[in-house]
Coordinates of C-alpha atoms in Angstrom, one line a residue:
X1 CA 0.0 0.0 0.0
X2 CA 1.4 3.4 -0.8
X3 CA 1.9 6.1 1.8
X4 CA -0.8 8.3 0.2
X5 CA -3.3 5.4 0.3
X6 CA -2.4 4.7 4.0
X7 CA -2.9 8.3 4.9
X8 CA -6.2 8.4 3.1
X9 CA -7.4 5.3 4.9
X10 CA -6.4 6.7 8.3
X11 CA -8.1 10.0 7.6
X12 CA -11.3 8.2 6.6
X13 CA -11.2 6.1 9.8
X14 CA -10.6 9.2 12.0
X15 CA -13.5 11.1 10.3
X16 CA -15.9 8.2 10.8
X17 CA -14.8 7.9 14.5
X18 CA -15.4 11.6 15.1
X19 CA -18.9 11.4 13.5
X20 CA -19.8 8.4 15.6
X21 CA -18.6 10.2 18.8
X22 CA -20.6 13.3 18.0
X23 CA -23.8 11.2 17.6
X24 CA -23.5 9.1 20.8
X25 CA -24.0 12.0 23.2
X26 CA -27.6 11.0 24.2
X27 CA -30.2 12.7 26.3
X28 CA -29.4 13.4 30.0
X29 CA -32.3 15.5 31.2
X30 CA -35.5 14.6 33.1
X31 CA -37.4 11.5 32.0
X32 CA -40.8 9.9 32.5
X33 CA -39.3 6.5 32.0
X34 CA -37.7 4.2 34.6
X35 CA -34.2 5.1 35.6
X36 CA -31.5 2.4 35.8
X37 CA -31.8 0.2 38.8
X38 CA -29.1 2.0 40.8
X39 CA -31.3 5.2 41.2
X40 CA -33.5 5.3 44.3
X41 CA -34.8 8.9 44.4
X42 CA -38.1 10.4 43.3
X43 CA -39.7 9.2 40.0
X44 CA -42.2 10.7 37.6
X45 CA -43.4 7.3 36.7
X46 CA -47.0 7.1 38.1
X47 CA -47.8 4.9 41.1
X48 CA -50.7 2.8 40.2
X49 CA -52.7 -0.1 41.6
X50 CA -52.6 -3.5 39.9
X51 CA -56.3 -3.2 39.1
X52 CA -55.9 0.3 37.6
X53 CA -53.0 -0.8 35.5
X54 CA -54.8 -3.9 34.2
X55 CA -58.1 -1.9 33.5
X56 CA -56.7 1.3 31.9
X57 CA -53.0 0.8 31.3
X58 CA -51.7 1.4 27.8
X59 CA -49.3 -1.0 26.0
X60 CA -45.6 0.0 26.6
X61 CA -46.4 2.6 29.3
X62 CA -44.1 2.7 32.3
X63 CA -45.8 2.2 35.6
X64 CA -44.9 1.8 39.3
X65 CA -46.6 -0.7 41.6
X66 CA -46.3 -1.0 45.4
X67 CA -47.2 -4.3 47.1
X68 CA -45.8 -7.8 47.5
X69 CA -44.6 -10.6 45.4
X70 CA -46.9 -13.4 46.7
X71 CA -45.8 -16.3 44.5
X72 CA -43.4 -17.5 41.9
X73 CA -45.3 -18.9 38.8
X74 CA -42.1 -20.3 37.2
X75 CA -39.4 -18.9 35.0
X76 CA -39.5 -15.1 35.2
X77 CA -43.2 -14.9 36.2
X78 CA -44.3 -13.9 39.7
X79 CA -47.6 -13.1 41.2
X80 CA -47.8 -9.5 42.4
X81 CA -50.5 -8.4 44.9
X82 CA -51.7 -5.1 46.3
X83 CA -54.9 -4.0 48.0
X84 CA -56.7 -3.8 44.6
X85 CA -55.9 -7.3 43.4
X86 CA -53.3 -9.5 41.7
X87 CA -51.4 -9.5 38.4
X88 CA -48.4 -11.3 36.8
X89 CA -45.1 -9.5 36.7
X90 CA -42.0 -10.7 34.7
X91 CA -38.7 -10.2 36.6
X92 CA -35.4 -11.1 35.2
X93 CA -33.1 -12.4 38.0
X94 CA -30.6 -9.5 37.3
X95 CA -33.2 -7.0 38.5
X96 CA -33.4 -8.4 42.1
X97 CA -31.3 -6.3 44.5
X98 CA -28.1 -8.1 45.4
X99 CA -28.0 -9.5 48.9
X100 CA -31.6 -8.6 49.7
X101 CA -34.1 -11.4 50.6
X102 CA -37.5 -10.8 49.1
X103 CA -40.4 -13.1 50.1
X104 CA -44.2 -12.9 50.2
X105 CA -44.1 -10.6 53.3
X106 CA -41.7 -8.0 51.8
X107 CA -43.2 -4.7 50.6
X108 CA -41.7 -3.8 47.3
X109 CA -42.0 -1.1 44.7
X110 CA -41.7 -2.3 41.1
X111 CA -41.1 -0.1 38.0
X112 CA -41.5 -1.5 34.6
X113 CA -43.1 -1.5 31.2
X114 CA -46.7 -2.7 30.8
X115 CA -47.3 -5.3 28.2
X116 CA -51.1 -5.0 27.4
X117 CA -52.5 -8.1 25.7
X118 CA -55.7 -8.1 23.7
X119 CA -56.0 -11.8 24.2
X120 CA -54.3 -13.5 27.1
X121 CA -52.7 -12.2 30.3
X122 CA -51.3 -8.6 30.5
X123 CA -48.1 -8.3 32.5
X124 CA -45.6 -5.8 33.8
X125 CA -42.0 -6.3 32.6
X126 CA -40.1 -5.2 35.7
X127 CA -37.0 -3.1 35.2
X128 CA -36.4 -2.0 38.8
X129 CA -37.2 -3.5 42.3
X130 CA -36.9 -1.5 45.5
X131 CA -37.7 -2.8 48.9
X132 CA -39.9 -0.2 50.7
X133 CA -40.7 -2.0 54.0
X134 CA -41.2 -5.3 55.7

């Protein structure tokens, strides 16, 4: 490869890298969606009851539920209960807080994305779990 060709290739790579860096900045202001699981401060995601979410929730909306995980249905599916009723929530093991025991008596707050089904069971795909009391 000639020196000029090498220089042209390097210049092209550097230009592409600079363009990619400029585009990866991202939004860092307030959000109405769930924050990463490390954040434990206030949230603008609405606190809802299980019944209200099942009755009037919209597909792909973020919601917050406060209650208890009253049973494991298998895999990632758990039964969530609050004063209004019960619903199924999907929780990937990586979203459980490390070193914290959660059982059917533990009061938790779940934040996640609602999966509204026309036919079948609607669920909340949990993105964050916070223990709020025992």
